Structure formats: C-alpha cells, structure tokens
Coordinates of C-alpha atoms and ligand atoms in Angstrom, one line a residue:
M700 CA 67.8 -62.1 16.2
R701 CA 65.3 -63.6 18.7
V702 CA 62.5 -62.4 20.9
Y703 CA 62.6 -63.6 24.5
I704 CA 59.2 -63.6 26.1
I705 CA 60.1 -63.3 29.8
G706 CA 58.0 -63.7 32.9
A707 CA 59.0 -60.9 35.4
G708 CA 57.3 -62.6 38.3
P709 CA 54.6 -61.1 40.5
G710 CA 56.5 -58.0 41.7
D711 CA 59.4 -58.7 44.0
P712 CA 62.4 -58.3 41.7
K713 CA 64.1 -61.2 43.4
L714 CA 61.4 -63.5 42.1
L715 CA 62.6 -63.0 38.5
T716 CA 64.4 -66.1 37.2
L717 CA 68.1 -66.1 36.7
R718 CA 67.6 -66.7 32.9
G719 CA 65.1 -63.8 32.7
A720 CA 67.6 -61.5 34.6
E721 CA 70.4 -62.5 32.3
L722 CA 68.4 -61.8 29.1
I723 CA 67.0 -58.4 30.3
S724 CA 70.6 -57.4 31.1
S725 CA 71.9 -58.4 27.7
C726 CA 69.2 -57.6 25.1
P727 CA 69.6 -54.3 23.2
V728 CA 65.8 -53.8 23.1
V729 CA 63.6 -54.2 26.2
L730 CA 59.8 -54.0 25.8
Y731 CA 57.9 -54.4 29.0
T732 CA 54.4 -54.2 30.3
G733 CA 54.8 -51.1 32.5
S734 CA 51.5 -51.4 34.3
L735 CA 52.7 -54.3 36.4
V736 CA 56.4 -55.0 35.8
P737 CA 58.5 -53.4 38.6
K738 CA 61.1 -50.8 37.7
E739 CA 63.8 -52.7 39.5
V740 CA 63.4 -55.6 37.0
I741 CA 63.9 -53.2 34.0
A742 CA 66.7 -51.3 35.8
R743 CA 69.0 -54.2 35.0
A744 CA 68.8 -53.4 31.2
R745 CA 72.0 -52.3 29.5
A746 CA 72.7 -48.5 29.7
D747 CA 72.5 -48.4 25.8
A748 CA 69.4 -50.5 25.6
K749 CA 66.2 -49.2 24.0
V750 CA 63.7 -49.6 26.8
M751 CA 60.0 -49.2 26.0
D752 CA 56.8 -49.5 28.0
S753 CA 54.2 -51.3 26.0
S754 CA 51.2 -50.5 28.3
G755 CA 50.0 -47.7 26.0
M756 CA 50.7 -49.6 22.8
T757 CA 48.5 -51.7 20.5
L758 CA 49.5 -55.1 19.2
E759 CA 50.5 -53.6 15.9
Q760 CA 52.7 -51.0 17.6
I761 CA 54.4 -53.8 19.6
V762 CA 55.0 -55.7 16.4
E763 CA 56.4 -52.6 14.8
V764 CA 59.0 -52.3 17.6
I765 CA 59.9 -56.0 17.1
V766 CA 60.2 -55.7 13.3
A767 CA 62.5 -52.7 13.7
A768 CA 64.7 -54.7 16.1
R769 CA 64.7 -57.6 13.6
D770 CA 65.8 -55.2 10.8
A771 CA 68.6 -54.0 13.0
D772 CA 69.4 -57.6 14.0
Q773 CA 68.8 -56.9 17.7
D774 CA 67.4 -59.3 20.3
V775 CA 64.3 -58.3 22.1
A776 CA 63.5 -58.9 25.8
R777 CA 59.6 -58.9 25.9
V778 CA 58.9 -58.7 29.6
H779 CA 55.5 -59.7 31.0
T780 CA 54.1 -59.8 34.5
G781 CA 53.9 -63.0 36.4
D782 CA 54.1 -66.0 34.0
P783 CA 53.7 -64.9 30.4
M784 CA 51.5 -67.9 29.5
I785 CA 48.7 -67.1 31.9
F786 CA 46.4 -64.2 31.0
G787 CA 49.5 -62.7 29.3
S788 CA 48.0 -61.8 25.9
T789 CA 51.2 -63.5 24.6
A790 CA 49.5 -66.0 22.2
E791 CA 48.5 -63.2 19.8
Q792 CA 52.1 -61.8 19.8
M793 CA 53.6 -65.3 19.2
R794 CA 51.1 -65.8 16.3
R795 CA 52.4 -62.6 14.7
L796 CA 56.0 -63.5 15.3
T797 CA 55.4 -66.9 13.6
E798 CA 53.7 -65.2 10.6
L799 CA 56.7 -62.9 10.3
G800 CA 59.2 -65.8 10.6
I801 CA 60.7 -64.3 13.8
G802 CA 62.0 -66.9 16.3
Y803 CA 61.1 -66.6 19.9
E804 CA 61.7 -68.4 23.2
I805 CA 59.7 -68.3 26.4
I806 CA 61.1 -67.9 29.9
P807 CA 58.5 -68.8 32.5
G808 CA 57.9 -66.7 35.6
V809 CA 56.3 -66.9 39.1
S810 CA 52.6 -66.4 38.6
S811 CA 50.6 -64.1 40.9
F812 CA 48.4 -67.0 42.0
T813 CA 51.3 -68.9 43.5
A814 CA 52.8 -65.7 44.9
A815 CA 49.4 -65.0 46.5
A816 CA 49.3 -68.6 48.0
A817 CA 52.8 -68.0 49.3
A818 CA 51.8 -64.7 50.9
L819 CA 49.0 -66.5 52.7
G820 CA 51.1 -69.4 53.6
R821 CA 48.4 -71.8 52.3
E822 CA 48.8 -74.8 50.0
L823 CA 46.2 -74.7 47.3
T824 CA 45.9 -78.5 47.1
L825 CA 45.2 -80.6 50.1
P826 CA 44.5 -84.4 50.3
E827 CA 40.9 -85.3 50.2
L828 CA 39.8 -81.6 50.2
S829 CA 40.9 -80.2 46.9
Q830 CA 43.2 -81.7 44.3
T831 CA 42.4 -79.2 41.6
V832 CA 43.1 -75.5 41.1
I833 CA 41.0 -73.7 38.6
L834 CA 42.7 -70.6 37.1
T835 CA 40.0 -68.3 35.7
R836 CA 38.3 -64.9 35.9
A837 CA 34.9 -63.4 36.4
E838 CA 33.0 -62.4 33.3
G839 CA 33.3 -58.7 32.6
R840 CA 34.0 -57.0 29.3
T841 CA 35.7 -60.2 28.2
S842 CA 33.0 -62.8 27.8
M843 CA 33.5 -66.3 29.1
P844 CA 33.3 -69.4 26.8
E845 CA 30.2 -71.5 27.2
G846 CA 30.8 -74.0 30.0
E847 CA 33.3 -71.8 31.8
K848 CA 30.9 -69.4 33.5
L849 CA 31.7 -69.2 37.2
E850 CA 28.4 -70.9 38.3
A851 CA 29.4 -73.9 36.2
L852 CA 33.0 -74.0 37.4
A853 CA 31.8 -73.6 41.0
K854 CA 30.0 -77.0 40.8
H855 CA 33.5 -78.7 41.0
Q856 CA 34.1 -77.0 44.4
A857 CA 37.8 -77.0 43.5
T858 CA 40.2 -74.2 44.7
L859 CA 39.7 -71.2 42.5
A860 CA 42.2 -68.5 41.6
L861 CA 40.5 -65.6 40.0
F862 CA 42.6 -63.2 38.0
L863 CA 41.3 -59.8 36.8
S864 CA 38.2 -60.0 39.0
I865 CA 38.6 -57.7 41.9
T866 CA 36.1 -55.1 40.6
L867 CA 33.6 -57.9 39.9
L868 CA 33.6 -59.3 43.4
K869 CA 29.8 -59.0 43.9
D870 CA 29.2 -61.1 40.8
V871 CA 31.8 -63.6 42.0
V872 CA 30.0 -63.9 45.3
R873 CA 26.6 -64.3 43.6
D874 CA 27.8 -67.0 41.3
L875 CA 29.9 -69.0 43.8
T876 CA 27.7 -69.0 46.9
P877 CA 25.1 -71.6 45.8
S878 CA 27.8 -74.2 45.3
Y879 CA 30.5 -73.3 47.8
G880 CA 28.2 -72.0 50.6
A881 CA 28.3 -68.5 52.2
D882 CA 30.8 -69.6 54.8
C883 CA 33.4 -70.7 52.2
P884 CA 36.8 -68.9 52.9
V885 CA 38.0 -66.3 50.4
A886 CA 41.4 -64.5 50.4
V887 CA 42.2 -61.4 48.4
V888 CA 45.9 -60.7 48.0
H889 CA 46.6 -57.2 46.5
K890 CA 50.0 -56.8 45.0
A891 CA 51.4 -60.1 46.2
S892 CA 55.2 -59.8 46.9
W893 CA 55.3 -56.0 46.5
P894 CA 56.2 -53.8 49.5
D895 CA 52.6 -52.5 49.7
Q896 CA 51.0 -56.0 49.6
V897 CA 47.6 -56.1 51.3
I898 CA 45.8 -59.3 52.4
V899 CA 42.1 -59.3 53.1
T900 CA 40.5 -62.6 54.3
G901 CA 36.9 -63.5 54.9
T902 CA 34.1 -65.7 53.5
L903 CA 31.8 -65.4 50.5
A904 CA 29.3 -63.7 52.9
D905 CA 31.5 -60.8 53.9
I906 CA 34.5 -60.5 51.5
A907 CA 32.9 -57.9 49.2
D908 CA 32.3 -55.5 52.1
K909 CA 35.8 -56.1 53.5
V910 CA 37.4 -55.5 50.1
R911 CA 35.4 -52.3 49.6
A912 CA 36.4 -51.1 53.1
A913 CA 40.0 -51.8 52.2
K914 CA 39.6 -49.9 48.9
L915 CA 41.2 -52.6 46.8
N916 CA 40.2 -52.2 43.1
S917 CA 43.3 -53.4 41.1
T918 CA 46.1 -55.9 40.9
S919 CA 44.5 -58.5 43.2
M920 CA 44.3 -62.2 43.3
V921 CA 41.1 -63.7 44.6
L922 CA 41.5 -67.2 46.0
V923 CA 38.4 -69.2 47.0
G924 CA 38.2 -72.6 48.7
R925 CA 38.1 -74.6 51.9
V926 CA 41.9 -75.2 51.6
L927 CA 42.4 -71.6 52.8
T928 CA 41.5 -72.3 56.4
A929 CA 41.5 -76.1 56.7
T930 CA 43.5 -77.6 59.6
E931 CA 41.9 -81.1 59.8
F932 CA 43.2 -82.4 56.5
A933 CA 44.9 -85.8 55.9
N934 CA 48.6 -86.1 55.5
S935 CA 49.8 -86.8 51.9
K936 CA 51.0 -90.3 50.9
L937 CA 54.4 -88.8 50.0
Y938 CA 55.9 -88.8 53.5
D939 CA 53.8 -91.6 54.9
P940 CA 56.3 -94.2 56.4
E941 CA 54.1 -97.1 55.1
F942 CA 53.9 -95.8 51.5
T943 CA 56.4 -97.1 49.0
H944 CA 57.4 -95.0 46.0
R945 CA 60.4 -94.6 43.6
F946 CA 62.6 -93.1 46.2
R947 CA 61.7 -94.9 49.4
K948 CA 60.5 -98.3 50.5
G949 CA 57.6 -98.1 53.0
E950 CA 57.7 -100.0 56.2
P951 CA 54.7 -101.6 57.8
A952 CA 53.7 -99.7 61.0
V953 CA 55.0 -101.3 64.2
K954 CA 52.2 -101.8 66.6
T955 CA 52.6 -100.8 70.2
Q956 CA 51.8 -103.5 72.9
G957 CA 48.6 -101.6 73.7
E958 CA 47.5 -101.8 70.1
M959 CA 48.3 -105.5 69.8
R960 CA 46.3 -106.2 73.0
A961 CA 43.3 -104.2 71.5
D962 CA 43.5 -106.5 68.4
Ligands
SAM1365 C1 46.9 -59.5 32.9 S1 46.8 -60.5 34.2 C2 48.5 -61.1 34.3 C3 48.7 -62.3 35.1 C4 50.1 -62.8 35.1 N1 50.5 -63.3 33.8 C5 50.4 -63.8 36.1 O1 50.9 -64.9 35.8 O2 50.3 -63.5 37.3 C6 46.8 -59.4 35.5 C7 46.1 -59.9 36.8 O3 46.9 -60.8 37.4 C8 46.8 -60.6 38.8 N2 48.0 -60.1 39.4 C9 49.2 -59.8 38.7 N3 50.1 -59.5 39.6 C10 49.6 -59.6 40.8 C11 50.1 -59.5 42.1 N4 51.4 -59.1 42.3 N5 49.3 -59.7 43.2 C12 48.0 -60.1 43.0 N6 47.5 -60.3 41.8 C13 48.3 -60.0 40.7 C14 45.6 -59.7 39.0 O4 44.4 -60.4 39.1 C15 45.7 -58.9 37.8 O5 44.4 -58.3 37.5

C-alpha cells in the first residue's frame, strides 16, 4: 500500500500530468482538496473507488482515512491543487505518514504561479531586470517568519508571486510601494486556466481599486514586478550567436563593411 501525493495542476484538467492521471484512475481511494481541485480531474477515478473531499476534514481525519486504506491494503491518491509542495500543507501529512510507517510518493503538478504567468504571456525572469522569483504570501492569520515580511522581501526588487493574498491587497501595496515604486506593474490572475479566469492588471498605485471593482476575493495569484510590462530587455545568452555553450559553438559576429569603416 502506498499514498500518492498528486499535484492536480491549477484548474484546467488537461494540465494534470500523465502520471497523476494514471494514478487517480487506478487508486481505490481518492482523497482530494475539493475547494480547488476541479471535478473533471476526480471524474477519472474508478467507478468503485472511494472518493472523498478533504476540504472539511482535519489533519487527523485525513490520517484516519489513510490508515483505514492501509488496513485494507488499498493505495490512496491524495490529490492537491497546483503543485503539492508549494503552500500545500503536505509536509504535516508526510510527517504523519512517516511516523506511521506508510510509504508515499510525490507527483508534482503545474503550480498556479506558472499558470498565471502563462495566462499573462509574461516570462517572470528577464535578463538584467529580474533573475529571481520570490514565492510568498502576505501576512494575515498566518504570521510570517522574521526576515520574510513583505517590506524586507521587497528590498530585493525581484519578481514576486503572492499566494493566498488577494484579500490583503491593501497591505501588500503599503508594504511594497516604498521599494518597488507606485508605478510598478501588478497583475492579478483569478482562477488561472479555469473557464472563468479573470485577469486584472495595473500598478501598485491602482491595483487595489481595480481588484475591488472586479470583486475578486479568492483563488487569485498576485504577480508583482517590472518583468510584467518590460519590452526593452536584453536577449538571453542562450540564443546569442556569439555565445558558446554545451550544445552550440558560438561564432564571432561578422562585421558589415560600414561597421569596419567606422572602426
Ligand atoms: C493553498 S494555496 C495552494 C497553492 C498550490 N499548491 C499551487 O501550487 O498553486 C492556494 C492559493 O494558490 C493560489 N491559486 C491556486 N490555484 C489558483 C489558480 N488557478 N489561479 C490563481 N491562483 C491560484 C491562490 O493564491 C490561492 O489562494
């Protein structure tokens, strides 16, 4: 018996991995986070599978379901939204499984922050502008560790992907504006990859008003950074004809006659 901790992806059932789909279709027990995992993903479970929504359960109730499956020698598909290793509350489940001597395997998924970037058609890392993406959240009922407060992270001016923060947008704006500037671009992607996806774009100066007007208050990714609107960025080295790497030898640029005369 094994527990498969599976990332369901951000919403579109076609963004589930082949391995995840195979396991959901074959496990006799399917335990899924019903708040965000789409029904189509779960619809592929066996007709005789025991399918349970964990959104109203406590950790101990989840463990009870898994222990009952262990006693019946039944594999469990434990299905989480996005990628299970990011804001998935999976560490505490894995700790309990280890204590109980129950083996598990993790099947990664497409996280909502990459799905949001895809929806926007924006690369989150651009040469010379931002080579770092910080995955974090605003401080709400869950307190932030010392050193990870938004004001401190903002000093890096890296691209930010904020989970679980849509209802705290005013605080986000207050904490980021001193470092990023009020004109810094912000994009909010609500339900990335779902049929009812909504995108709101703006700046730190106006995003809170725009999001309030759009009435977005759940399941949204907040992306912040100059990469969101930049057009005048440098090309990467990867496809530079003069740059040599493992798969291609670079060639020195051939100068035109005009360039040689200018030298
Ligand atoms: C508990 S976290 C789970 C994150 C998930 N493990 C992931 O990798 O995307 C839930 C938060 O993820 C974000 N989220 C999840 N699915 C989303 C989607 N389809 N579009 C936008 N944001 C999403 C929202 O910020 C939401 O509040």
